[in-house]
Amino acid sequence: ATQIRSNLFGVVYVLDEPSAGLHPADTEALVTALDRLKASGNTLFVVEHELDVIRHADWIVDVGPAGGELGGRILYSGPPAGLAHVAASQTRRHLFDHPPIPDRRPRAPSGWLRLAGVTRNNLHDLDVAFPLGLCTSVTGVSGSGKSSLVSQALVELVSAQLGHALPADDDDADDLERTATVPVGGHITEGIEAIKRLVVVDQKPIGRTPRSNLATYTGLFDHVRKLFASTKEARARRYDAGRFSFNVAKGRCGHCEGEGFVFVEMLFLPSVYAPCPVCHGARYDAKTLEIAYRGKTIADVLGLTVDAAWEFFADEPNVHRALELLREVGLGYLRLGQPATELSGGEAQRIKLATELQRVQRGNTLYVLDEPTTGLHPSDVERLVAQLDRLVDAGNTVIIVEHDMRVVAGSDWVIDIGPGAGEEGGRVLAAGTPEKIAHVARSRTAPYLARFLDDARVTQRKAS
Ligand SMILES: [Zn+2]
């Protein structure tokens, strides 16, 4: 923000997702600020997912076509209009075609979760009702109080009622902040009996050491280890499933204790993780690596991408199902053993979502997501909306704090908080279906939602 106001010229600015976490109204202000920087003789390179920012560029470089090993190619480099002819580009589809929102029948709430007298930050004695068994988006400009309402007040009140501590949170800094804040004011007046479980699907890491990875987090590695223990050679040597765990002393590399990495303290420089000099990152001892399951060692399996493993384990339903869900949330390019420390916040969040999707659904869970689309390409957002829909179809309740109009338009219900930020906000401006919110005069979300719904309708008409 400081740079954006300065009068420097001849500078190259590199911005990585500057629109992350911004309401479309705030994004407009950002684009104006970027224009001013350009006008005073500077050059801007912006990494961006937000279509309004992309549309505004003078030049587009589209990289893809997909993630990981299926990406890395320059699909297009030129003025925006030319991208319209690049068939392989996912960005093109969203920039020019306005993919329609899923056409489904309106769903009715199974009840209401009512909160009364909510007081927190800029929320003063607020009453609010969330529909149960539906997907609700909570919208509002940055600072309007939507996160205070959902990620703080709602989560704390529901946790307290369910009698369990706040959802697992291994971030020390947050714990300190949390103890420092005043307890939330307010109470639940209705609907809590319909909720048996609260799950906050956030962007916090799935682990803070290389010991955690998506294979262990999702539980699919337990099944893989059993497959290795059931091979003829493993049975002959009396190796059990524990032998193939890198968290147990039995079969792991003794030097790095199964991390595959060693922590190197360096003088005058930040400490780093370096590959283990004994197992070279394999995590296991030589004896364990003599066991092969269909030609691959346990270390080979951890080196497979989700896509490759999905093919390799096609005949193993327990493993295959977990991999299928990881592919569906757009993570087919990740390696099974990719350390948690290398995953982005968005990847961690989608691993958590995939883990939830593979659970047996009993239809009594409240899912809370705070800006899950941050860092997601529009085609990943499309997939995310479909995943959330499945949780709702199974009878669960989903409440999302969101700026992305595709998610808002795809919700059953919208609660718009505002109208402005800070003490100018903190009120429920309107609540209703996306179509209704799109026509609320004082809502700053309405014009953007209306435009998105119009574009989607045009596409739907063309298609039919
Ligand atoms: Zn080692």
XYZ file of C-alpha atoms and ligand atoms in Angstrom:
465
model
C 0.000 0.000 0.000
C 2.876 2.359 0.781
C 4.519 1.604 -2.574
C 1.278 2.113 -4.399
C 1.082 5.703 -3.172
C 4.723 6.610 -3.840
C 5.867 8.577 -6.866
C 8.663 6.309 -8.064
C 8.976 5.557 -11.775
C 10.949 3.058 -13.864
C 10.354 0.376 -11.242
C 9.324 -3.228 -11.964
C 6.697 -4.328 -9.444
C 6.031 -8.032 -8.950
C 2.713 -8.731 -7.206
C 1.634 -12.232 -6.183
C -2.167 -12.438 -5.995
C -2.759 -8.897 -4.770
C -6.535 -9.484 -4.904
C -6.414 -12.391 -2.416
C -9.057 -11.846 0.252
C -10.535 -8.754 -1.395
C -14.218 -8.069 -1.998
C -14.867 -7.186 -5.681
C -15.413 -3.556 -4.617
C -11.949 -3.541 -3.020
C -10.497 -5.231 -6.114
C -11.769 -2.331 -8.227
C -9.860 0.084 -6.003
C -6.768 -2.128 -6.329
C -6.992 -2.087 -10.138
C -7.217 1.727 -10.077
C -4.095 1.883 -7.907
C -2.232 -0.451 -10.291
C -3.293 1.778 -13.201
C -1.769 4.788 -11.454
C 1.533 2.941 -10.979
C 1.594 2.059 -14.670
C 0.673 5.611 -15.719
C 3.643 7.019 -13.811
C 6.057 4.936 -15.884
C 6.387 1.653 -14.000
C 6.073 -1.971 -15.121
C 3.833 -4.451 -13.305
C 4.022 -8.244 -13.306
C 1.004 -9.696 -11.525
C 0.352 -13.353 -10.678
C -3.426 -13.490 -10.459
C -6.530 -15.723 -10.449
C -9.092 -12.954 -10.192
C -10.781 -12.506 -13.579
C -11.441 -8.774 -13.112
C -7.718 -8.151 -12.647
C -6.745 -10.456 -15.553
C -9.243 -8.755 -17.869
C -7.655 -5.411 -17.069
C -4.116 -6.450 -18.074
C -2.406 -5.167 -21.227
C -0.626 -8.480 -21.711
C -1.468 -12.002 -20.534
C 0.911 -14.912 -20.045
C -1.120 -18.092 -19.465
C 0.778 -21.049 -17.982
C -0.625 -24.566 -17.907
C -2.654 -26.341 -19.017
C -3.066 -28.024 -15.585
C -1.119 -28.204 -12.315
C 2.173 -29.910 -11.432
C 3.603 -32.241 -14.063
C 0.720 -31.443 -16.421
C 1.566 -27.756 -16.355
C 4.645 -25.634 -16.801
C 4.057 -24.697 -20.447
C 3.425 -21.207 -21.767
C 0.063 -21.572 -23.500
C -0.245 -17.968 -24.535
C 1.601 -14.670 -24.361
C -0.049 -11.593 -25.836
C -2.908 -9.095 -25.550
C -6.023 -10.424 -23.712
C -8.211 -10.765 -26.847
C -5.852 -13.316 -28.418
C -6.305 -15.767 -25.528
C -9.851 -16.391 -26.795
C -8.389 -18.662 -29.503
C -6.286 -20.871 -27.203
C -8.424 -23.984 -26.778
C -6.234 -25.647 -24.122
C -6.413 -22.677 -21.742
C -8.572 -23.081 -18.636
C -8.287 -19.332 -18.114
C -9.799 -18.689 -21.556
C -12.915 -20.672 -20.659
C -13.578 -18.502 -17.606
C -12.522 -15.204 -19.160
C -14.642 -15.493 -22.305
C -17.253 -18.242 -21.857
C -18.663 -17.541 -18.361
C -19.276 -21.210 -17.465
C -22.845 -21.596 -16.195
C -23.542 -22.191 -12.521
C -24.763 -25.715 -11.771
C -28.446 -25.974 -12.591
C -30.183 -27.558 -9.635
C -33.502 -27.322 -7.866
C -33.711 -24.929 -4.923
C -33.102 -26.729 -1.637
C -35.166 -26.015 1.471
C -33.558 -25.656 4.912
C -34.114 -28.490 7.397
C -34.217 -25.918 10.217
C -32.434 -22.793 11.430
C -29.421 -22.178 13.605
C -30.218 -18.910 15.376
C -27.685 -16.723 17.179
C -28.768 -13.785 19.352
C -26.922 -10.865 20.905
C -23.631 -11.579 19.121
C -21.026 -9.041 20.225
C -17.496 -9.239 18.858
C -15.224 -6.596 17.290
C -17.615 -4.434 15.230
C -20.622 -6.703 15.826
C -22.937 -5.256 18.474
C -25.843 -7.301 19.818
C -26.406 -8.902 16.417
C -29.161 -11.455 15.736
C -28.577 -13.791 12.807
C -30.072 -17.037 11.456
C -28.207 -19.636 9.376
C -30.264 -22.201 7.421
C -29.462 -25.820 8.359
C -28.820 -28.392 5.638
C -27.912 -25.735 3.063
C -24.838 -23.979 1.707
C -24.662 -20.366 2.911
C -22.223 -17.683 1.758
C -21.522 -14.794 4.111
C -20.419 -11.740 2.124
C -19.295 -8.170 2.769
C -16.390 -5.817 2.079
C -13.081 -6.345 3.912
C -13.544 -5.362 7.555
C -17.355 -5.621 7.448
C -17.382 -8.168 10.270
C -18.192 -11.329 8.299
C -15.142 -13.231 9.587
C -15.806 -12.040 13.159
C -19.303 -13.459 12.784
C -18.498 -16.810 11.176
C -14.896 -17.768 11.995
C -15.005 -16.359 15.524
C -18.502 -15.963 17.024
C -20.251 -18.861 15.263
C -17.321 -21.263 15.703
C -16.836 -20.379 19.384
C -20.533 -20.544 20.289
C -21.078 -23.871 18.514
C -17.857 -25.354 19.995
C -18.952 -24.328 23.486
C -22.386 -25.906 22.990
C -20.922 -29.140 21.631
C -18.774 -29.235 24.739
C -15.502 -29.633 22.929
C -12.547 -27.313 22.775
C -12.030 -25.172 19.714
C -11.184 -27.198 16.607
C -7.607 -28.483 16.593
C -5.256 -25.591 16.140
C -1.519 -26.151 16.296
C -0.592 -22.576 15.544
C 0.944 -21.112 18.690
C 0.639 -17.506 17.576
C -3.088 -17.927 17.107
C -3.472 -19.513 20.526
C -1.829 -16.499 22.118
C -4.105 -14.143 20.236
C -7.100 -16.214 21.152
C -6.455 -16.170 24.894
C -5.922 -12.423 24.665
C -9.299 -11.727 23.055
C -12.428 -11.241 25.124
C -14.916 -14.097 25.089
C -17.597 -13.714 22.458
C -20.909 -12.218 23.562
C -24.111 -13.907 22.473
C -25.813 -17.274 22.558
C -27.510 -19.869 20.390
C -31.292 -19.758 20.702
C -32.280 -22.484 18.243
C -31.036 -25.335 16.087
C -27.938 -26.579 17.932
C -29.526 -30.023 18.487
C -29.213 -30.674 14.731
C -25.411 -30.314 14.878
C -23.248 -33.102 16.255
C -19.913 -32.092 14.783
C -18.151 -28.864 13.826
C -15.369 -28.906 11.233
C -13.403 -25.788 10.332
C -11.747 -26.403 6.965
C -9.014 -23.770 7.050
C -5.736 -23.082 5.255
C -3.504 -23.916 8.215
C -0.785 -26.520 7.513
C -1.690 -30.223 7.875
C 1.558 -30.543 9.834
C 4.649 -28.535 10.511
C 7.405 -31.113 9.909
C 8.252 -33.218 6.813
C 6.850 -36.149 8.835
C 3.309 -35.198 7.826
C 2.135 -35.582 4.264
C -1.115 -36.118 2.434
C -0.772 -39.923 2.533
C -0.628 -39.979 6.341
C -3.146 -37.151 6.827
C -5.873 -38.717 4.695
C -5.251 -42.162 6.215
C -4.601 -43.818 2.842
C -1.039 -44.682 3.902
C -2.391 -47.091 6.567
C -3.903 -49.182 3.768
C -0.730 -48.962 1.670
C 1.388 -50.191 4.607
C -0.927 -53.178 5.093
C -0.530 -54.062 1.408
C 3.257 -54.104 1.829
C 3.010 -56.208 5.002
C 0.849 -58.731 3.141
C 3.466 -59.448 0.444
C 5.066 -62.892 0.514
C 8.543 -61.578 1.290
C 7.324 -59.341 4.136
C 5.403 -62.233 5.699
C 8.469 -64.490 5.432
C 10.492 -61.881 7.319
C 7.640 -61.224 9.785
C 7.450 -57.539 8.833
C 4.142 -56.059 9.995
C 2.495 -52.830 8.775
C 4.456 -50.892 11.408
C 7.684 -51.867 9.650
C 6.569 -49.677 6.728
C 5.824 -46.625 8.843
C 8.404 -43.865 8.875
C 7.082 -42.811 12.273
C 8.105 -46.075 13.983
C 11.719 -47.097 14.698
C 11.316 -50.625 13.182
C 11.948 -49.950 9.502
C 12.751 -46.322 9.111
C 16.147 -44.761 8.433
C 17.908 -44.407 11.776
C 19.822 -41.306 10.794
C 16.919 -39.002 9.902
C 14.400 -41.026 11.942
C 12.165 -41.367 8.908
C 11.946 -37.720 7.974
C 14.011 -38.129 4.807
C 15.430 -34.737 5.670
C 17.802 -33.509 8.328
C 17.578 -30.118 9.949
C 20.786 -28.229 9.210
C 21.693 -25.323 11.468
C 23.826 -22.823 9.601
C 25.937 -20.038 10.997
C 24.604 -16.587 10.153
C 21.902 -18.097 7.922
C 18.421 -19.445 8.607
C 18.363 -23.197 9.329
C 17.171 -25.392 6.477
C 15.961 -28.941 5.834
C 18.435 -30.885 3.655
C 18.032 -34.424 2.216
C 19.266 -37.145 4.608
C 22.829 -38.241 3.678
C 22.118 -41.892 4.647
C 18.773 -42.744 2.966
C 18.920 -39.850 0.465
C 15.353 -38.903 1.231
C 13.923 -42.447 1.037
C 13.011 -42.380 4.785
C 13.566 -46.170 5.236
C 16.458 -48.496 6.033
C 17.934 -50.744 3.328
C 16.243 -53.927 4.637
C 12.771 -52.408 4.437
C 13.461 -51.165 0.921
C 14.136 -54.769 -0.190
C 10.387 -55.411 -0.007
C 8.498 -54.631 -3.190
C 4.769 -54.519 -3.816
C 4.114 -55.071 -7.529
C 7.613 -53.868 -8.347
C 7.656 -50.756 -6.166
C 9.224 -50.139 -2.762
C 7.363 -48.205 -0.086
C 9.629 -45.230 -0.867
C 8.730 -45.499 -4.579
C 5.050 -45.306 -3.643
C 5.612 -42.139 -1.600
C 7.296 -40.691 -4.690
C 4.236 -41.265 -6.911
C 1.907 -38.417 -7.774
C -1.732 -38.821 -6.761
C -2.576 -39.331 -10.459
C 0.044 -42.078 -10.904
C -0.918 -43.774 -7.629
C -4.577 -43.668 -8.686
C -3.644 -45.847 -11.676
C -1.242 -48.055 -9.700
C -3.808 -48.843 -6.959
C -6.821 -49.197 -9.281
C -7.629 -52.631 -7.774
C -7.396 -51.539 -4.136
C -10.722 -49.836 -3.305
C -9.621 -48.375 0.066
C -6.602 -46.626 -1.403
C -8.254 -45.830 -4.714
C -11.224 -44.026 -3.160
C -8.997 -41.623 -1.188
C -6.914 -40.921 -4.300
C -10.046 -40.365 -6.370
C -11.201 -37.654 -3.941
C -7.788 -35.972 -3.949
C -7.981 -35.846 -7.752
C -11.466 -34.392 -7.549
C -10.279 -31.487 -5.415
C -7.614 -30.793 -8.036
C -4.572 -32.255 -6.246
C -3.680 -35.012 -8.730
C -0.272 -33.429 -9.285
C 0.958 -33.699 -5.663
C 3.286 -36.524 -4.631
C 1.976 -38.805 -1.865
C 5.043 -38.178 0.283
C 5.285 -34.466 -0.401
C 6.123 -32.995 3.022
C 3.450 -30.864 4.672
C 6.042 -28.101 4.897
C 6.039 -27.788 1.082
C 2.274 -27.443 0.691
C 0.516 -24.115 0.197
C -2.381 -23.035 2.406
C -4.842 -23.741 -0.411
C -3.425 -27.246 -0.927
C -3.635 -27.980 2.814
C -7.254 -26.839 2.829
C -8.185 -29.046 -0.118
C -6.475 -32.066 1.512
C -8.648 -31.440 4.591
C -11.718 -31.178 2.383
C -10.878 -34.449 0.570
C -10.369 -36.133 3.959
C -13.818 -34.966 5.059
C -15.388 -36.147 1.796
C -14.123 -39.696 2.357
C -15.715 -39.898 5.810
C -18.991 -41.704 6.218
C -21.505 -38.842 6.062
C -24.113 -38.813 8.805
C -25.541 -35.457 7.797
C -25.106 -33.700 11.131
C -21.880 -31.797 10.586
C -21.444 -28.038 10.354
C -18.606 -27.110 7.984
C -17.117 -23.630 8.259
C -14.787 -22.321 5.546
C -13.168 -18.882 5.557
C -12.353 -17.744 2.006
C -11.568 -21.196 0.613
C -11.078 -19.830 -2.921
C -8.012 -17.756 -2.003
C -5.260 -18.810 -4.402
C -7.574 -20.954 -6.544
C -7.912 -20.697 -10.312
C -11.545 -20.308 -11.457
C -11.607 -23.919 -12.702
C -10.571 -25.109 -9.218
C -13.314 -22.900 -7.757
C -15.823 -24.697 -9.978
C -14.648 -28.011 -8.557
C -14.758 -26.717 -4.993
C -18.388 -25.633 -5.431
C -19.251 -29.158 -6.624
C -17.514 -30.698 -3.567
C -19.355 -28.450 -1.129
C -22.607 -29.331 -2.869
C -21.964 -32.993 -2.137
C -21.518 -32.291 1.573
C -24.866 -30.460 1.550
C -26.572 -33.219 -0.441
C -25.470 -35.606 2.329
C -27.472 -33.469 4.772
C -24.669 -31.359 6.223
C -24.596 -27.587 6.695
C -21.912 -25.506 4.969
C -21.190 -21.881 5.890
C -18.580 -20.020 3.838
C -17.089 -16.556 4.179
C -16.509 -15.688 0.541
C -15.747 -12.970 -2.030
C -15.826 -15.154 -5.117
C -19.101 -14.589 -6.954
C -19.093 -18.101 -8.435
C -19.275 -19.530 -4.911
C -21.809 -16.925 -3.764
C -24.027 -17.482 -6.823
C -23.809 -21.253 -6.320
C -24.946 -21.053 -2.678
C -28.499 -21.720 -1.518
C -28.502 -18.715 0.802
C -26.508 -15.492 1.170
C -26.051 -13.325 4.267
C -24.620 -9.912 3.367
C -22.848 -8.082 6.205
C -22.189 -4.366 5.966
C -22.761 -1.993 4.472
C -19.176 -0.754 4.975
C -16.124 -1.654 7.066
C -15.488 -1.230 10.795
C -18.205 0.711 12.606
C -19.819 1.349 9.193
C -20.440 -2.394 8.982
C -21.328 -5.152 11.403
C -25.014 -5.404 10.487
C -26.971 -8.025 8.550
C -27.805 -5.972 5.483
C -29.817 -8.688 3.782
C -30.327 -12.445 3.803
C -31.892 -14.572 1.101
C -31.274 -16.461 -2.118
C -28.495 -15.180 -4.423
C -31.163 -13.813 -6.814
C -32.694 -11.790 -3.995
C -29.371 -10.426 -2.687
C -28.410 -9.360 -6.230
C -31.203 -6.765 -6.059
C -30.597 -5.288 -2.597
C -30.050 -1.568 -3.159
C -27.541 -0.780 -0.372
C -25.492 -3.976 -0.681
C -21.992 -3.533 -2.083
C -22.052 -7.212 -3.074
C -25.279 -6.887 -5.093
C -23.926 -5.297 -8.321
C -21.158 -7.910 -8.664
C -23.494 -10.796 -7.894
C -26.088 -9.436 -10.361
C -23.462 -9.194 -13.108
C -22.253 -12.740 -12.455
C -25.799 -14.141 -12.516
C -26.554 -12.255 -15.766
C -23.402 -13.599 -17.460
C -24.209 -17.141 -16.316
C -27.790 -16.828 -17.598
C -26.580 -15.660 -21.023
C -24.352 -18.753 -21.236
C -27.209 -21.013 -20.138
C -29.495 -19.542 -22.800
C -26.832 -20.009 -25.487
C -26.362 -23.630 -24.429
C -30.061 -24.515 -24.502
Zn 17.469 -40.960 6.321
